[in-house]
C-alpha positions as YAML, in Angstrom:
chain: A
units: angstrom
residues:
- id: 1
  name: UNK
  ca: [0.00, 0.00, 0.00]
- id: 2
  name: UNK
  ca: [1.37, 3.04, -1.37]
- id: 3
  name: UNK
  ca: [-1.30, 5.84, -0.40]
- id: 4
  name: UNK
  ca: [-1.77, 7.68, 3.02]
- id: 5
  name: UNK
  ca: [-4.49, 6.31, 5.71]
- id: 6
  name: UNK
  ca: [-6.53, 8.56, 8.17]
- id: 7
  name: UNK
  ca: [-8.10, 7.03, 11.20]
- id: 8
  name: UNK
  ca: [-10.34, 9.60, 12.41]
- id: 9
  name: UNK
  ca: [-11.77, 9.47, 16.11]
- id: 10
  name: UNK
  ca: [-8.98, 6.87, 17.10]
- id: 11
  name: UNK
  ca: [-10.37, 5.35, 20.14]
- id: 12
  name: UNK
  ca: [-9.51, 1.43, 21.06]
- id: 13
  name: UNK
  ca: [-11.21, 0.04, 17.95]
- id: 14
  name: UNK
  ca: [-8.83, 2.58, 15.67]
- id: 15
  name: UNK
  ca: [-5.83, 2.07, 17.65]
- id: 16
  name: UNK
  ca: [-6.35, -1.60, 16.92]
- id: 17
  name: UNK
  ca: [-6.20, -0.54, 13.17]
- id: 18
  name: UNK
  ca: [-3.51, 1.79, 13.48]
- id: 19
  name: UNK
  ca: [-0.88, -1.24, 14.80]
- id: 20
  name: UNK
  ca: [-2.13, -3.55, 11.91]
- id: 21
  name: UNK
  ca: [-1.31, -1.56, 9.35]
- id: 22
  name: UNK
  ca: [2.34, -0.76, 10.72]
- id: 23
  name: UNK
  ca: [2.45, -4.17, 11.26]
- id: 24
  name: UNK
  ca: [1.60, -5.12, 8.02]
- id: 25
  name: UNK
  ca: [4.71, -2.54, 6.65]
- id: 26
  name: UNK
  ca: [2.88, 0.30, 6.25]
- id: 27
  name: UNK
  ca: [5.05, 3.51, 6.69]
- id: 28
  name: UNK
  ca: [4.84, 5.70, 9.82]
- id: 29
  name: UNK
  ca: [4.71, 8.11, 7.78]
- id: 30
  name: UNK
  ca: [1.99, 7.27, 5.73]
- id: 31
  name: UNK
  ca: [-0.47, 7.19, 8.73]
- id: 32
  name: UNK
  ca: [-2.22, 9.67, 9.87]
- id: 33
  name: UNK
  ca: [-4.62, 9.76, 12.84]
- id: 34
  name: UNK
  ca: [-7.52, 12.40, 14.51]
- id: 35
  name: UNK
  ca: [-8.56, 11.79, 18.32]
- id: 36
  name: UNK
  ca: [-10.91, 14.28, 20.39]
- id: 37
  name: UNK
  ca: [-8.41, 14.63, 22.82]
- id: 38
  name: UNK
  ca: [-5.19, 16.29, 22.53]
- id: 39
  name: UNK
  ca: [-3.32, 14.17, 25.32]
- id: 40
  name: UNK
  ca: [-4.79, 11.26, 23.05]
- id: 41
  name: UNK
  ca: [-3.38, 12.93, 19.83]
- id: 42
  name: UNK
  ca: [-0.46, 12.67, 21.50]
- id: 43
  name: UNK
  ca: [-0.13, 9.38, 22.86]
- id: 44
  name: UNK
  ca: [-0.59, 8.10, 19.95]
- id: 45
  name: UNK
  ca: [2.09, 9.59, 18.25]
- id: 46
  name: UNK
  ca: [4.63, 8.36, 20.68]
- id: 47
  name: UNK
  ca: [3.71, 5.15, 20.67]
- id: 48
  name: UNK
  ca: [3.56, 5.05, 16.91]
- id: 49
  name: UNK
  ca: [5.38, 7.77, 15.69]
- id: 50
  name: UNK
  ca: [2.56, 8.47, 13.28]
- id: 51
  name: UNK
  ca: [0.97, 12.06, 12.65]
- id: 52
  name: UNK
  ca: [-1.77, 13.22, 14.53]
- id: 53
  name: UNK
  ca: [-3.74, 15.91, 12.43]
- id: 54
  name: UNK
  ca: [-7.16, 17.88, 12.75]
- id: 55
  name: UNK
  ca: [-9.83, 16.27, 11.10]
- id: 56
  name: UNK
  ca: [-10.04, 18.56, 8.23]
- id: 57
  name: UNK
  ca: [-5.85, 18.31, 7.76]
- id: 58
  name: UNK
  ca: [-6.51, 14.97, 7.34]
- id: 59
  name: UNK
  ca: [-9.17, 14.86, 5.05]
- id: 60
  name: UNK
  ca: [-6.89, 16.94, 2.59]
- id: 61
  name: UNK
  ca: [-4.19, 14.66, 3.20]
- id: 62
  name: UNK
  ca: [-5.31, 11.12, 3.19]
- id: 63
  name: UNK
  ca: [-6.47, 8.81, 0.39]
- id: 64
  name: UNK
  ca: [-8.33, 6.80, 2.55]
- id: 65
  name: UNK
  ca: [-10.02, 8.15, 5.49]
- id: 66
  name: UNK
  ca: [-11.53, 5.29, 8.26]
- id: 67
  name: UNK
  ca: [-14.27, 6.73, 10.09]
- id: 68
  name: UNK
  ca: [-14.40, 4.84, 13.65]
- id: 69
  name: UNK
  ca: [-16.66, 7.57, 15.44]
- id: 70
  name: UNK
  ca: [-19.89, 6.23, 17.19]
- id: 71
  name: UNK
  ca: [-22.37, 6.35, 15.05]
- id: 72
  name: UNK
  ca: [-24.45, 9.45, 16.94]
- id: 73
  name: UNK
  ca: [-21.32, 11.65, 16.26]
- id: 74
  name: UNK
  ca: [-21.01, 10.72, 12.64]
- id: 75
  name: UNK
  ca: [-23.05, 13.68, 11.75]
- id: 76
  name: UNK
  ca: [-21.27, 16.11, 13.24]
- id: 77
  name: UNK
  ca: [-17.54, 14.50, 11.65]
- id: 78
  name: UNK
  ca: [-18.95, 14.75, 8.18]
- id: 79
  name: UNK
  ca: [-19.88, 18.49, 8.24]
- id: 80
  name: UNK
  ca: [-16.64, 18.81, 9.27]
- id: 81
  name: UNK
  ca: [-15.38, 16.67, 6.92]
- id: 82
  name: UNK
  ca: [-17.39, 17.33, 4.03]
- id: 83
  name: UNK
  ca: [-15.80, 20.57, 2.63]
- id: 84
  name: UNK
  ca: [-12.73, 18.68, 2.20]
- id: 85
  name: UNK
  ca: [-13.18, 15.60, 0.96]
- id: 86
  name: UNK
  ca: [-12.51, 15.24, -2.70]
- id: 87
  name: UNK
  ca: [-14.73, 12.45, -4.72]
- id: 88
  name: UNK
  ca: [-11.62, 10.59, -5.29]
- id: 89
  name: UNK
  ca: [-11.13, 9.84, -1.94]
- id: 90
  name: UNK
  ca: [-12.13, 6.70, -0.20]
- id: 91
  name: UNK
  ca: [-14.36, 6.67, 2.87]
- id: 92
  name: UNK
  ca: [-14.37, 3.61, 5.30]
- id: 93
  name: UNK
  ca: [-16.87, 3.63, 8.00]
- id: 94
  name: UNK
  ca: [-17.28, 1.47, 10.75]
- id: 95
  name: UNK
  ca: [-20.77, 2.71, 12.53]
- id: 96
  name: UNK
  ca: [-23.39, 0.25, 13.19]
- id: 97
  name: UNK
  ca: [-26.79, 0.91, 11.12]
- id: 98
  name: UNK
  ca: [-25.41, 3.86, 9.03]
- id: 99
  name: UNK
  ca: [-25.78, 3.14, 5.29]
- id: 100
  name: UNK
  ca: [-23.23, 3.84, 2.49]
- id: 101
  name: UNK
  ca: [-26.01, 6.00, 1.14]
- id: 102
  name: UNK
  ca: [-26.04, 8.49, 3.84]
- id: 103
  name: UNK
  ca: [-22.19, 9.15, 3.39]
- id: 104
  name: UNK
  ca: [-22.88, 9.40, -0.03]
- id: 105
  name: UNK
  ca: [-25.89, 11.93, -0.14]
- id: 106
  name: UNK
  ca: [-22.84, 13.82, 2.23]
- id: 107
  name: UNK
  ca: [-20.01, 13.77, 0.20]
- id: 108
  name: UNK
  ca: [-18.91, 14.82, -3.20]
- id: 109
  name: UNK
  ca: [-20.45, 13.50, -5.78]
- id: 110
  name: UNK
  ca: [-19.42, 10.07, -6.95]
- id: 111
  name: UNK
  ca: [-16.88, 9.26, -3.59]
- id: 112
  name: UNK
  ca: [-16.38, 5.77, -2.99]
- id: 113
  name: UNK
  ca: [-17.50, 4.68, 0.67]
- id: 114
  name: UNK
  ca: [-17.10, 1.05, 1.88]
- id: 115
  name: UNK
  ca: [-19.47, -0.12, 5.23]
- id: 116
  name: UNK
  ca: [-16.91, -2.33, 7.51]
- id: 117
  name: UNK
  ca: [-18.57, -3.98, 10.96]
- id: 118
  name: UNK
  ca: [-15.90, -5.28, 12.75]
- id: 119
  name: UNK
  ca: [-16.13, -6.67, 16.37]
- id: 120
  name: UNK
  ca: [-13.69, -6.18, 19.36]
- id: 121
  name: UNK
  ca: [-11.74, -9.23, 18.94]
- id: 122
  name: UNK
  ca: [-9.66, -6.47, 16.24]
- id: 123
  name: UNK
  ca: [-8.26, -5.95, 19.91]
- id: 124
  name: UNK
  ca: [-6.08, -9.22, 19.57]
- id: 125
  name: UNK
  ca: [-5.74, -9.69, 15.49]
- id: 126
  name: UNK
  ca: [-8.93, -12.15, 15.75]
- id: 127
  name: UNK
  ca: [-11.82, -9.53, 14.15]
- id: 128
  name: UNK
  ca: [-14.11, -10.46, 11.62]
- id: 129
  name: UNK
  ca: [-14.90, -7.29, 9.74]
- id: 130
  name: UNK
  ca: [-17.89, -7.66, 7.04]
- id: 131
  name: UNK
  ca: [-17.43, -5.69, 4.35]
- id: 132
  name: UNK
  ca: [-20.12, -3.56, 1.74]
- id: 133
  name: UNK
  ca: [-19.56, -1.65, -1.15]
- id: 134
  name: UNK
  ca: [-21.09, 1.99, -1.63]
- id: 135
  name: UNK
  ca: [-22.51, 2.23, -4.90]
- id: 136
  name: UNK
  ca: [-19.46, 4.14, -6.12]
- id: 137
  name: UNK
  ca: [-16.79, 2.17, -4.55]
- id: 138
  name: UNK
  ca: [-15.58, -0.54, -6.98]
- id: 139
  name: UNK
  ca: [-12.89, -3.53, -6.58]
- id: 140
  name: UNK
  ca: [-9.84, -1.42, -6.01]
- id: 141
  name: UNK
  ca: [-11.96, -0.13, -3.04]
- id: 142
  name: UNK
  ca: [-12.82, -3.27, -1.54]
- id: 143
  name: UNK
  ca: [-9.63, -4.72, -1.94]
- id: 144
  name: UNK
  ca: [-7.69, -1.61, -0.52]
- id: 145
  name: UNK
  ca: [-10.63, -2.31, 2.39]
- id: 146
  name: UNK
  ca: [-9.46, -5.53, 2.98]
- id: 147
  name: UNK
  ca: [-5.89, -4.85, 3.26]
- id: 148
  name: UNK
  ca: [-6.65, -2.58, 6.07]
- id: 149
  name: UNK
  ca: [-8.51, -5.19, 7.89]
- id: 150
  name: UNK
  ca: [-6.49, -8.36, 7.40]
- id: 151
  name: UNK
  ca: [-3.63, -7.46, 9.46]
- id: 152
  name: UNK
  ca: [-6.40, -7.45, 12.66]
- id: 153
  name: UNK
  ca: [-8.41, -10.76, 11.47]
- id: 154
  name: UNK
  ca: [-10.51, -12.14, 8.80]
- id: 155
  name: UNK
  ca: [-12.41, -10.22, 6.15]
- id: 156
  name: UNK
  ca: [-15.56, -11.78, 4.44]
- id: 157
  name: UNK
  ca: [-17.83, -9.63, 1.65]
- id: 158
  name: UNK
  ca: [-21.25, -9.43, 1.74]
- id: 159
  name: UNK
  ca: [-23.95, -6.94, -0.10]
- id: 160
  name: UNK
  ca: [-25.15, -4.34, 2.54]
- id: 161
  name: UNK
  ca: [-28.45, -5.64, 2.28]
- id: 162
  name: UNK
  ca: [-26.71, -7.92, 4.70]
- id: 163
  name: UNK
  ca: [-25.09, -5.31, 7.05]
- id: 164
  name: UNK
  ca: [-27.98, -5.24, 9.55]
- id: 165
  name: UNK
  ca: [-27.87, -9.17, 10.16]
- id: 166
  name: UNK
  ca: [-24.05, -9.14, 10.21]
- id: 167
  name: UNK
  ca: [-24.52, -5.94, 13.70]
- id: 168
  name: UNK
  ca: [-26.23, -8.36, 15.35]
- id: 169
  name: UNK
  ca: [-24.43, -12.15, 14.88]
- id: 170
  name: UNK
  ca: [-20.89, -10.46, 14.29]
- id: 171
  name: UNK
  ca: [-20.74, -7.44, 15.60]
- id: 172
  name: UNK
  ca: [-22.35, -8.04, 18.39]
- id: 173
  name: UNK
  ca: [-21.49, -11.82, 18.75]
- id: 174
  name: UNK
  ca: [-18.44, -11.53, 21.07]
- id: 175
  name: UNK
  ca: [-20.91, -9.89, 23.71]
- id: 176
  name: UNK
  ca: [-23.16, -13.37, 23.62]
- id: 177
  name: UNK
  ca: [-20.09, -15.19, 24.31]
- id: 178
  name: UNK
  ca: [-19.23, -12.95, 27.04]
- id: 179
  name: UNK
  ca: [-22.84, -13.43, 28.53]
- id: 180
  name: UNK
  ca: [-22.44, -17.14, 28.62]
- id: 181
  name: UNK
  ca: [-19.17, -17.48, 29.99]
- id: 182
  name: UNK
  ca: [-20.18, -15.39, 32.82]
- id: 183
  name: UNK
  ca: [-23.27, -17.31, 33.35]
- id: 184
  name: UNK
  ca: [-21.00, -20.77, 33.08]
- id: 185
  name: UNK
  ca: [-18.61, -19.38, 35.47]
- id: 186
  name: UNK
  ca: [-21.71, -18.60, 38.41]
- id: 187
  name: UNK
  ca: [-23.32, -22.33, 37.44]
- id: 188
  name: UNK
  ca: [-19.24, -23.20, 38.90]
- id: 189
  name: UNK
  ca: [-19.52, -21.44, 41.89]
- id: 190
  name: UNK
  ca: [-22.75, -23.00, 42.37]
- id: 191
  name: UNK
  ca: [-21.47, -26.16, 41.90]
- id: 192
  name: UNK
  ca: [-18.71, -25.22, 44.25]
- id: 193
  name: UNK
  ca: [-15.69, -24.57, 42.31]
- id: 194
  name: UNK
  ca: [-13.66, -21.17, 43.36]
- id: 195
  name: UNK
  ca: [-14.80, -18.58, 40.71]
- id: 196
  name: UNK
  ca: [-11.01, -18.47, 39.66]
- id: 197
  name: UNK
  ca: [-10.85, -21.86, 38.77]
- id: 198
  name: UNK
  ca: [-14.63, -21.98, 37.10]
- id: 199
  name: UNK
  ca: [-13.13, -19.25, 35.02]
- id: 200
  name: UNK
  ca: [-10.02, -20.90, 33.94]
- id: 201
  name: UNK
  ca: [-11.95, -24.08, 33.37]
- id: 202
  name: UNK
  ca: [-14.65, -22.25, 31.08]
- id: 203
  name: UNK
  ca: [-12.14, -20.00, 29.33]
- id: 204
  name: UNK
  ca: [-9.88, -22.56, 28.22]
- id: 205
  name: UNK
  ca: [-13.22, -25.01, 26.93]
- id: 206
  name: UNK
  ca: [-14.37, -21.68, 24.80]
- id: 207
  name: UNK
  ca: [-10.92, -21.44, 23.48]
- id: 208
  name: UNK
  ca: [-10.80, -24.96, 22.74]
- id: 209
  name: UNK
  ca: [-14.19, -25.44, 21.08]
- id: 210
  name: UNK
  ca: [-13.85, -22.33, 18.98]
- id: 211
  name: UNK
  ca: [-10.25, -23.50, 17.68]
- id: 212
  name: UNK
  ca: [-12.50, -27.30, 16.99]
- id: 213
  name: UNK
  ca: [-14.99, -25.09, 15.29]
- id: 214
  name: UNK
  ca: [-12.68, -23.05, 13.05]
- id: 215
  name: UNK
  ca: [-9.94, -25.90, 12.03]
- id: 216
  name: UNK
  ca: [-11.85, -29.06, 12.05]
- id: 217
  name: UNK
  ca: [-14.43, -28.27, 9.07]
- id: 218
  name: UNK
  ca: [-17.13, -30.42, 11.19]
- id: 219
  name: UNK
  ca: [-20.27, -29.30, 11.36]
- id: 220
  name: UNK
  ca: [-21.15, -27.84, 14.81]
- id: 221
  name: UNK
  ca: [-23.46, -30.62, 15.47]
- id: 222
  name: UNK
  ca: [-21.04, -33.41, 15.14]
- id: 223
  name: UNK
  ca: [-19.10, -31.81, 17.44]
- id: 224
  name: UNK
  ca: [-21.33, -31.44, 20.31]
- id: 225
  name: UNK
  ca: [-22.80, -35.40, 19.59]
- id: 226
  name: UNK
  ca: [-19.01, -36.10, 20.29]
- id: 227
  name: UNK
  ca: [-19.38, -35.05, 23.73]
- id: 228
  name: UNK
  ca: [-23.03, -36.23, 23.95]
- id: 229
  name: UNK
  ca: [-22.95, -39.83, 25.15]
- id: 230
  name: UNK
  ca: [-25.82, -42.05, 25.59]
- id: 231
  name: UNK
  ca: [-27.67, -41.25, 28.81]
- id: 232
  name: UNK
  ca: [-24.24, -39.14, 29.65]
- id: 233
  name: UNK
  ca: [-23.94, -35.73, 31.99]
- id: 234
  name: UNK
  ca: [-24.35, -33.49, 28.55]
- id: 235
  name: UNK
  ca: [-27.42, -34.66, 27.19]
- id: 236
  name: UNK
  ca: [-28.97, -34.18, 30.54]
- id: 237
  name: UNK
  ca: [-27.39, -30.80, 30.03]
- id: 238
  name: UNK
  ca: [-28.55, -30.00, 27.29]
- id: 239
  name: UNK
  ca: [-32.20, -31.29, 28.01]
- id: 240
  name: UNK
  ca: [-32.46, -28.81, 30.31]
- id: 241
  name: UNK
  ca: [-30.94, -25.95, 28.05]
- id: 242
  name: UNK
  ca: [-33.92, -27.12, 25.39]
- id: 243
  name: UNK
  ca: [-36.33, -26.89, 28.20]
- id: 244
  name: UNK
  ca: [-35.65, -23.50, 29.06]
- id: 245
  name: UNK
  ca: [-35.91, -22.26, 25.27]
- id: 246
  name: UNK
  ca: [-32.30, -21.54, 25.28]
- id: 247
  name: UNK
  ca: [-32.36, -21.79, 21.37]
- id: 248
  name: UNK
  ca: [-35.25, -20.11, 20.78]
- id: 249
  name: UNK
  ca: [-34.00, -16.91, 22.91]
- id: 250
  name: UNK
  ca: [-30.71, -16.25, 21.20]
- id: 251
  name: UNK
  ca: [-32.88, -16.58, 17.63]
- id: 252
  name: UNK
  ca: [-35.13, -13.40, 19.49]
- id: 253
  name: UNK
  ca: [-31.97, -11.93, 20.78]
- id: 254
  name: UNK
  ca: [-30.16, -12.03, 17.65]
- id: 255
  name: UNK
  ca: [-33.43, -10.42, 15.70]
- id: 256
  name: UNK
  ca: [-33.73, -8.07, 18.33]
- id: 257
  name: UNK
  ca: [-30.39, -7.10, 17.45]
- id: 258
  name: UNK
  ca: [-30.82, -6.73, 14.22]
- id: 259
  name: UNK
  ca: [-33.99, -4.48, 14.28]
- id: 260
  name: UNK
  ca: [-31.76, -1.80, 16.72]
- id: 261
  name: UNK
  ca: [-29.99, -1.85, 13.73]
- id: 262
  name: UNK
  ca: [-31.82, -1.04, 11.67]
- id: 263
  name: UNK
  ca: [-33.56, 1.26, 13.72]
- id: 264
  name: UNK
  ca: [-30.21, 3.44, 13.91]
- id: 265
  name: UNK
  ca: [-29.99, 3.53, 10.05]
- id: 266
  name: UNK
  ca: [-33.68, 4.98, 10.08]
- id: 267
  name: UNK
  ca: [-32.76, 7.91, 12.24]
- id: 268
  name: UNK
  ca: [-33.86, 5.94, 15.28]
- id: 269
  name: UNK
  ca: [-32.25, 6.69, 18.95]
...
């Protein structure tokens, strides 16, 4: 990558992106970041030696600009941002439920502008960040997308049709995980297990299922039958998980997930 990067509003999730792309070889020099904050501006150049810039310096500057702002203070970025932006730029946002077409009716004419929803696991190089075209943005776009992303995890394309549903399983998804564990952890201590050694004990099975489900190519049904014996401690388990509708309620959670979404996108608070 040969062209200059902005990561504007640099908080934990742009930080993450910052260090990939050094990582991957991109120049210091080459990246530019914004931050709210001016002790943040500058912590972030020490610890990177990159640039920090006003937002407007860096729209001028940058060929790509990452928006990682939340996405109630995305309004007020692009009328900042606006006047400078020139159509040949390309725009990268990550805010849940804001469409490529509201950048778009924002921006010059014909800009490029590429919908990424990461998760938090960009913290430790293990994101999955869904990508969307813009209808200007073309395969030089997504691919220049991708190599931004890859550095931090894995990258998968999908039409933004599909953004909403992709908030709530991916985006979202580490949070569910999160949820569980905690849950598992309290079922220990009710068991009577110290909650440090529940903890360890759950941690490590996530870990260990998750690497199962990601290198093993099985089906995450013949997995869990693996563990299920006849008349064995996990089916009684997991009787009792299907009698409490454990299924059905992450289907509700997950759709309830997906229509905040898309609430957001429609303006909704």
């Amino acid at each position: 990558m040969t062209q200059r990067v902005a990561v504007l509003g640099t908080g934990k999730i742009g930080e993450a992106l910052v260090s990939g792309l050094l990582r991957a070889g991109k120049p210091a020099a080459d990246v530019l970041v914004t931050a709210r904050r001016p002790e943040r501006a500058a912590e972030l150049q020490e610890r990177y030696g990159v640039e920090a810039v006003s937002n407007a310096e860096a729209a001028k500057a940058a060929d790509t600009l990452i928006l990682t702002v939340k996405p109630q203070d995305m309004g007020a970025l692009l009328e900042e941002l606006a006047p400078h932006v020139a159509a040949d730029r390309l725009v990268i946002s990550g805010a849940a439920g804001v469409p490529t077409a509201w950048f778009e009716e924002r921006l010059a004419p014909g800009t490029p502008v590429v919908r990424v929803m990461t998760n938090t696991p960009v913290l430790v190089d293990e994101a999955m960040s869904v990508i969307s075209a813009g209808s200007h943005a073309g395969e030089e776009h997504l691919l220049r997308t991708e190599e931004i992303f890859k550095p931090v995890g894995k990258t998968l394309r999908v039409p933004e049709s599909q953004q909403d549903a992709a908030t709530a399983l991916s985006g979202s998804g580490p949070a569910y995980f999160y949820f569980l564990v905690e849950a598992m952890t309290d079922a220990g201590i009710l068991l009577g297990l110290p909650r440090a050694v529940a903890a360890d004990m759950i941690v490590q099975a996530a870990v260990g299922a998750s690497v199962m489900l990601r290198d093993s190519g099985e089906h995450p049904v013949k997995l869990r039958e693996a563990v299920t014996s006849p008349a064995g401690t996990t089916i009684a388990a997991i009787r009792e998980l299907e009698n409490h509708g454990v299924r059905a309620a992450l289907l509700s959670a997950l759709e309830a997930a997906r229509n905040r979404s898309q609430e957001l996108a429609s303006g909704g608070k």
